[in-house]
XYZ file of C-alpha atoms in Angstrom:
715
model
C 26.982 123.914 242.477
C 23.716 126.036 241.925
C 24.028 129.365 240.197
C 23.471 132.219 242.501
C 20.703 134.636 241.299
C 21.920 138.040 240.385
C 20.563 140.640 242.776
C 18.486 143.466 241.088
C 19.864 146.851 241.839
C 17.760 149.753 243.016
C 18.229 151.624 239.741
C 17.052 148.600 237.731
C 13.993 148.210 239.963
C 13.114 151.880 239.503
C 13.565 151.537 235.750
C 11.338 148.449 235.723
C 8.625 150.224 237.722
C 8.880 153.196 235.388
C 8.426 150.967 232.343
C 5.411 149.283 233.931
C 3.886 152.673 234.739
C 4.466 153.870 231.172
C 2.930 150.659 229.827
C -0.088 151.063 232.130
C -0.527 154.683 231.114
C -0.232 153.709 227.469
C -2.881 150.979 227.891
C -5.155 153.384 229.742
C -4.682 155.946 227.011
C -5.438 153.376 224.329
C -8.513 152.231 226.273
C -9.630 155.857 226.714
C -9.155 156.572 223.027
C -10.970 153.370 222.121
C -13.816 154.197 224.518
C -14.082 157.725 223.160
C -14.106 156.370 219.622
C -16.785 153.820 220.485
C -18.787 156.487 222.299
C -18.493 158.793 219.302
C -19.537 155.975 217.016
C -22.476 155.175 219.321
C -23.527 158.811 219.472
C -23.168 159.076 215.713
C -25.160 155.865 215.267
C -27.879 157.210 217.550
C -27.861 160.496 215.661
C -28.230 158.669 212.360
C -30.999 156.507 213.853
C -32.737 159.603 215.243
C -32.450 161.347 211.903
C -33.744 158.266 210.154
C -36.550 157.984 212.739
C -37.443 161.676 212.301
C -37.451 161.193 208.537
C -39.747 158.202 208.911
C -41.992 160.179 211.276
C -42.081 163.107 208.874
C -42.884 160.752 206.009
C -45.586 159.082 208.077
C -47.056 162.437 209.092
C -47.006 163.613 205.505
C -49.094 160.668 204.287
C -51.177 160.172 207.466
C -54.272 162.016 206.243
C -54.183 160.205 202.929
C -53.851 156.801 204.639
C -56.623 157.532 207.156
C -58.935 158.698 204.350
C -58.287 155.461 202.457
C -58.893 153.438 205.635
C -62.146 155.349 206.190
C -63.294 154.327 202.704
C -62.344 150.706 203.368
C -64.135 150.726 206.737
C -67.348 151.858 205.073
C -67.943 148.117 204.852
C -69.143 148.204 208.496
C -72.050 150.669 207.993
C -72.796 148.943 204.668
C -73.076 145.615 206.490
C -75.333 147.253 209.102
C -77.620 148.540 206.339
C -77.819 145.013 204.924
C -78.702 143.670 208.394
C -81.455 146.279 208.696
C -82.798 145.249 205.299
C -82.663 141.591 206.366
C -84.691 142.367 209.523
C -87.316 144.215 207.467
C -87.376 141.415 204.895
C -87.867 138.867 207.664
C -90.892 140.800 208.923
C -92.286 141.011 205.399
C -91.740 137.294 204.748
C -93.551 136.480 207.986
C -96.428 138.722 206.913
C -96.888 137.109 203.497
C -96.534 133.545 204.855
C -99.900 133.780 206.644
C -99.144 130.602 208.594
C -101.197 131.628 211.622
C -98.211 132.269 213.900
C -97.921 135.764 215.386
C -95.137 138.240 214.770
C -93.655 138.532 218.291
C -92.389 142.062 217.594
C -95.955 143.292 216.996
C -97.583 143.820 220.391
C -101.259 143.262 219.358
C -100.398 139.989 217.599
C -98.434 138.468 220.481
C -101.007 139.655 223.051
C -103.816 138.048 221.023
C -101.839 134.795 220.794
C -101.281 134.751 224.573
C -104.946 135.541 225.336
C -106.258 132.824 223.010
C -103.877 130.212 224.443
C -104.904 131.092 227.987
C -108.489 130.224 227.050
C -107.470 126.686 226.015
C -107.748 124.794 229.302
C -108.151 121.170 228.295
C -104.855 120.349 226.595
C -102.933 117.125 227.100
C -99.201 117.049 227.838
C -98.538 115.926 224.265
C -100.461 118.925 222.921
C -98.639 121.340 225.244
C -95.252 119.928 224.207
C -96.228 120.283 220.538
C -97.346 123.903 221.107
C -94.207 124.629 223.109
C -92.126 124.447 219.902
C -93.951 127.510 218.551
C -93.746 129.306 221.916
C -90.000 128.655 222.233
C -89.534 129.874 218.668
C -91.363 133.124 219.505
C -89.232 133.596 222.641
C -86.053 132.968 220.640
C -87.120 135.520 217.997
C -87.686 138.180 220.654
C -84.406 137.302 222.324
C -82.520 137.657 219.038
C -84.284 140.925 218.235
C -82.994 142.346 221.517
C -79.475 141.092 220.827
C -79.197 141.680 217.080
C -80.834 145.091 216.844
C -78.193 147.758 217.564
C -78.702 149.780 220.725
C -79.197 152.996 218.708
C -82.137 151.393 216.874
C -83.919 150.171 220.039
C -86.144 152.476 222.034
C -86.687 151.909 225.763
C -90.382 151.153 225.289
C -89.526 148.517 222.638
C -87.081 146.810 225.001
C -89.713 146.800 227.774
C -92.307 145.385 225.358
C -90.059 142.559 224.113
C -88.873 141.591 227.600
C -92.447 141.676 228.899
C -93.616 139.374 226.093
C -90.753 136.949 226.811
C -91.625 136.743 230.523
C -95.340 136.305 229.803
C -94.689 133.486 227.319
C -92.297 131.738 229.740
C -94.763 131.897 232.639
C -97.700 130.770 230.494
C -95.738 127.830 229.082
C -94.856 126.578 232.568
C -98.459 127.067 233.717
C -99.660 124.976 230.769
C -97.349 122.127 231.810
C -98.829 122.235 235.321
C -102.427 122.228 234.047
C -101.728 119.338 231.650
C -99.950 117.436 234.454
C -103.053 117.815 236.643
C -105.225 116.416 233.855
C -102.878 113.435 233.495
C -102.824 112.763 237.260
C -106.643 112.762 237.433
C -106.501 109.749 235.103
C -103.612 108.052 236.961
C -105.731 105.124 238.190
C -106.750 104.235 234.613
C -103.082 104.310 233.471
C -101.647 102.255 236.365
C -98.934 99.690 235.655
C -100.140 96.100 236.118
C -97.008 94.969 237.981
C -96.430 97.817 240.440
C -99.933 99.223 240.558
C -98.496 102.747 240.240
C -98.602 105.063 237.231
C -95.558 106.031 235.204
C -95.432 108.359 232.204
C -92.390 109.382 230.134
C -92.546 111.863 227.240
C -89.315 112.940 225.533
C -88.953 115.686 222.956
C -86.136 117.772 221.464
C -86.825 120.622 223.910
C -88.272 118.899 226.996
C -88.319 115.541 228.753
C -91.192 114.792 231.151
C -91.247 112.044 233.776
C -94.323 111.564 235.990
C -94.824 108.903 238.692
C -98.029 108.560 240.732
C -98.018 106.623 244.013
C -101.360 104.796 243.854
C -100.510 101.689 245.951
C -98.781 103.552 248.813
C -96.586 100.540 249.487
C -94.032 101.410 252.265
C -91.550 98.924 250.777
C -91.610 100.654 247.392
C -88.918 103.215 248.166
C -86.928 103.323 244.899
C -88.586 105.007 241.925
C -86.846 104.366 238.621
C -88.305 105.286 235.258
C -88.206 102.456 232.735
C -85.588 102.585 229.957
C -83.812 105.488 231.711
C -81.250 105.946 234.479
C -83.403 108.510 236.294
C -84.070 107.436 239.861
C -85.486 108.755 243.155
C -84.879 107.203 246.568
C -87.904 108.336 248.580
C -88.409 108.107 252.377
C -91.132 106.051 254.024
C -93.441 109.033 254.543
C -93.603 109.654 250.786
C -93.913 105.955 249.972
C -97.092 105.818 252.089
C -98.616 109.094 250.853
C -100.898 109.810 247.918
C -98.372 111.831 245.990
C -96.977 112.200 242.488
C -93.387 113.019 241.529
C -92.768 114.979 238.359
C -89.450 115.730 236.711
C -89.787 118.278 233.919
C -86.378 118.623 232.277
C -86.439 121.678 230.027
C -83.409 121.925 227.759
C -83.780 125.697 228.046
C -83.497 127.923 231.127
C -86.578 130.009 231.861
C -85.889 130.146 235.599
C -82.882 132.482 235.533
C -84.156 136.084 235.299
C -83.418 138.081 232.174
C -80.338 140.199 232.732
C -81.252 143.858 233.270
C -79.732 146.427 230.946
C -77.024 148.212 232.932
C -77.463 151.900 233.670
C -74.190 152.751 231.909
C -75.282 150.863 228.792
C -78.692 152.565 228.788
C -77.054 155.961 229.189
C -74.550 155.244 226.428
C -77.320 153.919 224.154
C -79.481 156.982 224.758
C -76.523 159.285 224.064
C -75.671 157.529 220.790
C -79.338 157.413 219.691
C -79.975 161.100 220.411
C -76.654 162.068 218.843
C -77.470 160.217 215.607
C -81.023 161.617 215.431
C -79.882 165.197 216.166
C -77.111 165.006 213.598
C -79.458 163.622 210.936
C -82.011 166.389 211.617
C -79.259 169.010 211.596
C -77.884 167.601 208.355
C -81.309 167.522 206.723
C -81.920 171.152 207.788
C -78.573 172.213 206.276
C -79.306 170.357 203.051
C -82.793 171.898 202.893
C -81.290 175.363 203.420
C -78.726 174.744 200.672
C -81.515 173.600 198.368
C -83.533 176.758 198.985
C -80.531 179.021 198.433
C -79.504 177.247 195.252
C -83.111 177.271 194.068
C -83.318 181.066 194.591
C -79.999 181.517 192.806
C -81.193 179.407 189.900
C -84.468 181.377 189.845
C -82.610 184.696 189.649
C -80.414 183.387 186.864
C -83.462 182.120 185.016
C -85.077 185.618 185.204
C -82.026 187.206 183.576
C -81.932 184.472 180.965
C -85.629 184.850 180.172
C -85.019 188.392 178.870
C -82.892 186.944 176.063
C -84.322 183.462 175.493
C -87.735 181.976 174.939
C -90.019 180.737 177.703
C -89.707 177.076 176.653
C -85.910 177.089 176.759
C -85.994 178.834 180.153
C -88.269 176.179 181.640
C -86.029 173.382 180.319
C -82.894 174.969 181.787
C -84.547 175.387 185.193
C -85.652 171.745 185.266
C -82.166 170.471 184.327
C -80.472 172.732 186.860
C -82.933 171.865 189.637
C -82.502 168.175 188.885
C -78.725 168.547 189.196
C -79.064 170.438 192.498
C -81.407 167.785 193.904
C -79.073 164.956 192.867
C -76.151 166.743 194.489
C -78.117 167.333 197.712
C -79.256 163.683 197.799
C -75.630 162.555 197.491
C -74.649 164.924 200.333
C -77.490 163.628 202.492
C -76.542 160.007 201.769
C -72.908 160.745 202.621
C -73.924 162.361 205.914
C -76.170 159.434 206.854
C -73.363 156.981 206.098
C -70.958 158.968 208.271
C -73.409 159.042 211.177
C -74.167 155.338 210.802
C -70.430 154.609 210.758
C -69.980 156.508 214.040
C -72.949 154.713 215.612
C -71.610 151.297 214.537
C -68.189 152.144 215.984
C -69.801 153.152 219.302
C -71.807 149.906 219.376
C -68.657 147.859 218.696
C -66.859 149.696 221.484
C -69.589 148.572 223.909
C -68.706 144.930 223.145
C -65.237 145.319 224.677
C -66.124 147.738 227.460
C -65.128 146.542 230.946
C -67.516 147.104 233.848
C -66.178 149.398 236.561
C -67.677 147.528 239.507
C -67.969 143.855 240.370
C -71.594 142.749 240.935
C -72.505 142.379 244.593
C -74.224 139.226 245.890
C -75.449 139.603 249.444
C -77.030 136.203 250.114
C -74.948 133.323 251.476
C -74.480 130.465 248.986
C -75.936 132.611 246.183
C -74.567 131.715 242.743
C -72.721 134.567 241.039
C -74.135 134.426 237.504
C -71.247 136.561 236.246
C -68.823 133.856 237.387
C -70.921 130.722 236.729
C -73.198 129.586 233.912
C -76.187 127.250 234.032
C -75.785 124.361 231.570
C -77.979 121.534 230.351
C -81.288 123.261 231.036
C -83.361 123.160 234.223
C -84.671 120.102 236.100
C -88.036 121.076 237.612
C -88.473 118.585 240.478
C -91.937 118.642 242.051
C -93.955 116.566 244.498
C -97.716 116.979 244.002
C -100.687 115.801 246.000
C -102.643 113.270 243.948
C -105.885 114.910 242.733
C -109.213 112.997 242.969
C -109.227 110.121 240.482
C -111.658 109.496 237.634
C -114.430 107.023 238.459
C -116.502 105.130 235.863
C -120.237 105.404 236.485
C -122.946 104.069 234.136
C -120.771 104.569 231.054
C -119.547 107.971 232.174
C -116.288 109.080 233.764
C -116.922 111.160 236.855
C -114.101 113.331 238.182
C -113.900 115.952 240.902
C -112.026 119.033 239.718
C -110.461 121.036 242.519
C -110.948 124.783 242.248
C -107.411 125.507 243.481
C -105.906 123.198 240.842
C -102.779 121.089 241.242
C -101.386 121.314 244.783
C -97.736 120.894 245.742
C -96.913 118.481 248.562
C -94.850 120.284 251.184
C -91.665 118.299 251.799
C -90.544 118.789 254.458
C -93.613 120.494 255.999
C -93.240 123.821 257.748
C -93.869 122.142 261.117
C -92.569 118.647 261.988
C -93.805 118.561 265.619
C -96.552 116.016 264.874
C -94.065 113.421 263.619
C -92.505 110.923 266.020
C -89.003 110.470 264.604
C -86.555 113.302 264.199
C -85.399 112.119 260.775
C -88.840 111.587 259.252
C -87.956 113.895 256.336
C -84.433 112.956 255.214
C -82.884 114.378 252.024
C -84.130 112.626 248.880
C -81.466 111.012 246.706
C -81.907 111.907 243.040
C -80.111 110.548 239.964
C -80.449 112.601 236.766
C -79.257 112.177 233.199
C -77.031 114.962 231.880
C -77.901 116.399 228.483
C -75.733 114.772 225.800
C -74.727 117.865 223.827
C -73.347 119.726 226.876
C -69.617 119.630 227.700
C -68.419 119.814 231.304
C -64.652 120.270 231.568
C -64.803 119.724 235.331
C -67.352 118.015 237.565
C -70.443 120.247 237.525
C -71.885 121.839 240.628
C -75.582 121.539 241.459
C -77.641 124.613 242.329
C -81.268 124.956 243.402
C -83.659 127.806 242.671
C -84.667 130.089 245.530
C -88.167 131.245 244.585
C -88.230 134.005 247.205
C -84.833 135.510 246.459
C -85.150 134.873 242.711
C -81.652 133.419 242.413
C -79.731 130.132 242.291
C -77.994 128.899 245.443
C -75.921 125.884 246.433
C -77.115 125.068 249.964
C -79.507 122.195 250.719
C -77.616 119.900 248.312
C -75.165 117.195 249.429
C -73.399 113.974 248.376
C -72.909 115.090 244.765
C -71.448 112.374 242.521
C -70.840 112.932 238.809
C -70.275 109.932 236.510
C -68.816 111.465 233.369
C -68.757 108.284 231.273
C -72.406 107.418 231.994
C -73.371 111.131 232.013
C -75.241 110.742 235.307
C -75.273 112.976 238.358
C -76.478 111.837 241.784
C -77.111 114.092 244.775
C -79.269 114.432 247.893
C -81.834 117.210 247.986
C -83.430 118.552 251.156
C -86.394 120.112 249.400
C -87.784 119.783 245.875
C -87.809 122.591 243.303
C -85.947 123.607 240.135
C -82.289 122.521 240.059
C -79.594 123.063 237.468
C -75.953 122.248 236.801
C -73.436 125.088 236.796
C -69.910 125.484 235.440
C -67.318 128.225 235.758
C -68.044 130.670 232.935
C -64.344 131.380 232.452
C -63.037 127.813 232.614
C -61.555 128.229 229.116
C -60.050 131.655 229.785
C -57.493 133.036 229.334
C -56.719 131.419 225.989
C -53.359 129.779 225.344
C -53.140 130.782 221.678
C -55.221 131.636 218.610
C -54.955 131.813 214.847
C -57.077 133.373 212.093
C -56.408 131.815 208.690
C -58.033 132.345 205.242
C -59.670 129.288 203.662
C -61.238 130.666 200.513
C -62.697 133.850 199.087
C -64.625 135.496 201.957
C -64.055 132.503 204.220
C -61.693 132.089 207.201
C -60.944 129.643 209.996
C -60.583 130.915 213.569
C -58.801 128.521 215.955
C -58.825 129.189 219.704
C -56.746 126.940 221.975
C -57.484 126.801 225.715
C -56.258 124.649 228.612
C -58.993 122.067 227.991
C -59.997 122.366 224.351
C -59.250 123.522 220.828
C -62.193 125.124 219.009
C -62.218 125.771 215.269
C -64.795 128.175 213.826
C -65.422 128.841 210.143
C -66.708 132.278 209.124
C -68.147 133.131 205.718
C -70.174 136.170 204.684
C -72.651 136.737 207.540
C -72.535 133.185 208.939
C -70.461 131.131 211.386
C -70.079 127.367 211.867
C -68.380 125.115 214.394
C -65.791 123.221 212.328
C -64.356 120.979 215.060
C -63.831 120.613 218.803
C -60.964 118.790 220.495
C -61.114 117.935 224.199
C -57.875 116.569 225.622
C -56.394 116.110 222.108
C -59.378 113.931 221.161
C -62.016 114.983 218.658
C -65.344 115.663 220.310
C -68.548 115.246 218.329
C -70.975 118.162 218.671
C -74.502 118.688 217.363
C -73.449 122.187 216.258
C -70.873 120.952 213.744
C -71.845 121.737 210.162
C -74.667 124.149 211.116
C -74.279 127.662 209.694
C -75.734 130.411 211.912
C -75.587 134.166 212.240
C -72.781 135.273 214.620
C -75.066 136.109 217.580
C -77.093 132.880 217.271
C -73.838 130.942 216.942
C -72.337 132.506 220.088
C -75.504 131.732 222.074
C -75.475 128.120 220.836
C -71.795 127.650 221.791
C -72.402 129.053 225.272
C -75.376 126.725 225.800
C -73.213 123.691 225.051
C -70.485 124.767 227.496
C -68.006 126.023 224.868
C -67.800 129.533 226.233
C -64.885 131.541 224.823
C -66.711 134.869 224.930
C -65.785 137.270 227.763
C -68.341 139.689 229.201
C -67.931 143.135 230.689
C -67.362 141.551 234.123
C -64.942 138.808 233.057
C -61.839 140.815 233.959
C -62.824 140.454 237.636
C -62.509 136.643 237.374
C -59.677 136.163 234.846
C -56.108 137.449 234.810
C -56.062 139.301 231.505
C -53.560 141.139 229.338
C -55.391 144.463 229.446
C -55.357 146.577 226.286
C -56.787 150.042 225.763
C -60.305 149.717 224.244
C -59.624 152.117 221.349
C -56.405 150.295 220.413
C -58.131 146.929 220.678
C -61.163 147.863 218.571
C -59.040 149.465 215.835
C -56.860 146.352 215.717
C -59.861 144.010 215.365
C -61.423 146.127 212.601
C -58.200 146.243 210.600
C -57.382 142.551 211.151
C -60.855 141.753 209.786
C -60.143 143.909 206.709
C -56.964 141.929 205.990
C -58.270 138.470 206.961
C -59.124 137.314 203.424
C -55.444 137.311 202.364
C -53.382 137.147 205.569
C -53.132 134.700 208.448
C -52.770 136.171 211.932
C -51.778 134.511 215.175
C -50.988 134.886 218.851
C -47.571 136.243 219.797
C -45.911 135.757 223.169
C -44.624 139.350 222.950
C -48.156 140.770 223.157
C -47.892 140.369 226.944
C -44.573 142.248 227.067
C -45.687 145.429 225.324
C -47.726 148.136 227.068
C -51.530 148.286 227.265
C -51.478 150.941 224.526
C -49.966 148.544 221.984
C -50.788 145.107 220.580
C -48.501 142.621 218.843
C -49.615 139.880 216.439
C -47.810 137.638 214.023
C -48.747 137.712 210.349
C -48.028 135.992 207.071
C -49.547 136.119 203.611
C -51.869 133.174 202.994
C -53.592 132.904 199.616
C -54.289 129.172 199.233
C -56.311 126.686 201.253
C -53.390 124.384 202.000
C -52.864 123.026 205.489
C -50.790 125.314 207.716
C -47.076 124.536 207.656
C -45.350 123.522 210.893
C -42.923 126.468 211.091
C -44.256 129.240 208.852
C -42.280 132.388 208.308
C -44.230 134.788 210.504
C -43.714 138.547 210.617
C -44.337 140.391 213.895
C -46.470 143.542 213.736
C -46.923 146.102 216.485
C -49.932 148.439 216.398
C -50.838 151.322 218.710
C -54.075 152.461 217.100
C -52.455 155.217 215.059
C -49.101 153.653 214.159
C -48.201 150.230 212.764
C -44.690 148.820 212.331
C -42.814 145.587 211.684
C -40.572 144.433 214.523
C -36.930 143.426 214.281
C -37.403 140.541 216.732
C -39.167 137.287 215.916
C -41.150 134.793 217.992
C -37.961 132.914 218.964
C -35.954 135.948 220.113
C -34.684 135.843 223.686
C -35.496 139.417 224.693
C -38.258 141.848 223.762
C -37.492 144.942 221.722
C -39.685 147.448 219.913
C -36.917 148.143 217.373
C -38.104 148.675 213.822
C -37.146 146.013 211.300
C -34.357 147.098 208.935
C -35.385 148.733 205.655
C -39.023 149.051 206.716
C -41.227 152.023 207.510
C -44.122 152.579 209.835
C -47.607 153.605 208.762
C -50.810 154.902 210.275
C -52.747 151.682 209.557
C -52.105 147.952 209.343
C -53.531 147.980 205.825
C -50.867 150.379 204.518
C -48.136 148.570 206.447
C -48.817 145.211 204.768
C -49.225 147.018 201.450
C -45.437 147.579 201.504
C -44.640 143.877 201.216
C -47.881 142.157 200.129
C -48.382 140.659 196.686
C -50.797 142.204 194.165
C -53.022 139.151 194.449
C -53.265 139.579 198.222
C -54.208 143.256 197.958
C -56.784 142.429 195.299
C -58.388 139.834 197.587
C -58.529 142.374 200.413
C -60.202 145.004 198.238
C -62.736 142.515 196.844
C -63.844 141.148 200.240
C -67.562 141.423 200.971
C -68.696 143.828 203.665
C -70.789 141.182 205.481
C -67.794 138.857 205.692
C -65.519 141.564 207.137
C -68.232 142.570 209.613
C -68.729 138.956 210.780
C -64.982 138.386 211.276
C -64.739 141.648 213.215
C -67.737 140.700 215.388
C -66.149 137.349 216.308
C -62.845 139.049 217.162
C -64.668 141.603 219.315
C -66.668 138.842 221.021
C -63.628 136.681 221.832
C -61.296 139.629 222.637
C -58.272 137.544 221.692
C -55.757 140.355 222.211
C -56.753 140.873 225.868
C -57.689 137.323 226.876
C -54.726 135.366 225.464
């Protein structure tokens, strides 16, 4: 028999509900008290943190001037390096003068004009002689080009820029004219140089700077439609009308690009340059006037004192005192003048460095259809000058003499296709010509290159009139069909290696570092020492790639130009932000970071941090660790994260593996006005000694490479 449940009375139910209500109220009260306690603790914690933060700010403010003054003294390495570069430029001019090797100084207008005039008068040169002379001409062009790039904007006057650019253009045009004249001379002798098997003439000349291929159609055999130069892969598939015409085909492959116009100096750059130049000159004149005034006043004061002294002392003693005092005044004024000049030079150098990371405000406009945007694409591997010429009258032997008719108008181009095709029976009498070219060995294409042709009228590269492009990367051959002959080149996206995936700057030795930049396609390692740079290694697709630049030490600007010419472009321009998604940083913050990273680079390794994208454009974040030996980098080094805003540097509480971003200050650390004073808190004595003993040229070169790669914005 089941036990019957006892029924709860109304009083018991009320009591039970009352107990539950009391328990609920008690729990709520406990929760409220706990919440209030936690809130009080949180408020107290925030108060303590605020007090601590205010104390740190007060401490930072108290020592700010002292830290900035010390940084200013350390950053005097930049104007010092600029003075050394000026001395090097003057020494180079002097060395050229005392060499007396017969070559002109391209920076001296009378010398280069005389050289050009004398070469114009030489009209009977062979192709071999022109190619030999071209080495000197290319060297002169390169010197002028480097003078324009290496001389700071505040040291270049407008008339000097115009002179240098004018000399470059004149040398380029004359060199190409000389190739045409020498080609005409060769073609006049084509019948005497004909091949015994084909009856046509073929000539191949290869040099370090140019490769020349000439074929003359002497037999006019309609079945001879494929022109291939012996011992090469270069080939032309010509139509019947060319096979039966007295023509010559020339391929002049210049490993340099003289077709692309020199880039004009932007109006903003010219204005900025003029402002800096006038500012420096005005300040120097003002400073000299002030010093001169001080000298005169002190001289008068000394003179008055000497008059009062002369009443008591002898004339000889008075003269000696005046000379000693005047000597002291002059020494003091010279030191003041030197200090002023150094300050002005420092400001000018800073302004010039700022120009390197300045972003253009407007994207360049290209109005023509199919026109190549040279801010987005780069020509690589030189220029292939493809020409069809009419065969000139041939030499004829007569009674022991060689008689030749020389045409007054010179070498004539064969119009293909002609302007009017009405006289020809078939519609397709002038089909596109299939061309196979060899790609220069030291150039890297990360994707199949595009082919562009030169538009002589519009003075630009364009991509129309070219079809059936086939690139064979293993054989390094490119085949395409061309509607009309003229200069052609291969182009690649300038920003194919941007943005970067990561980077690292690591010390190797005293005044020597290794900069590693990793992109989607490649890993580039660059060594920097004193005022020189060298390509240490290149990896393409995790495989080592051999480059002709490896092991060659060059000045930073020459090195950057050489890397660009081989397709290893990791150097953004002022327009690059229009073509690449970047992590924009304020220019002043960026430039201060690069200068201070360069100061510390002899003793500390720096690297890319994923948190640099998370912070604002007014701050940068890098990872850092002390690195004093040349050992190989460890797999998981103990990195410290630094955040820098241009006027405040701090260590972060988070690390590279943290899940969320926070700008919280690391425990038991302080913030400082500079990166130098921040690392001073935890760096070893040996590290600080290495930093202080670094050479100014080394620091300047590291800074220039950081400014040129813009790692903080393009990673």
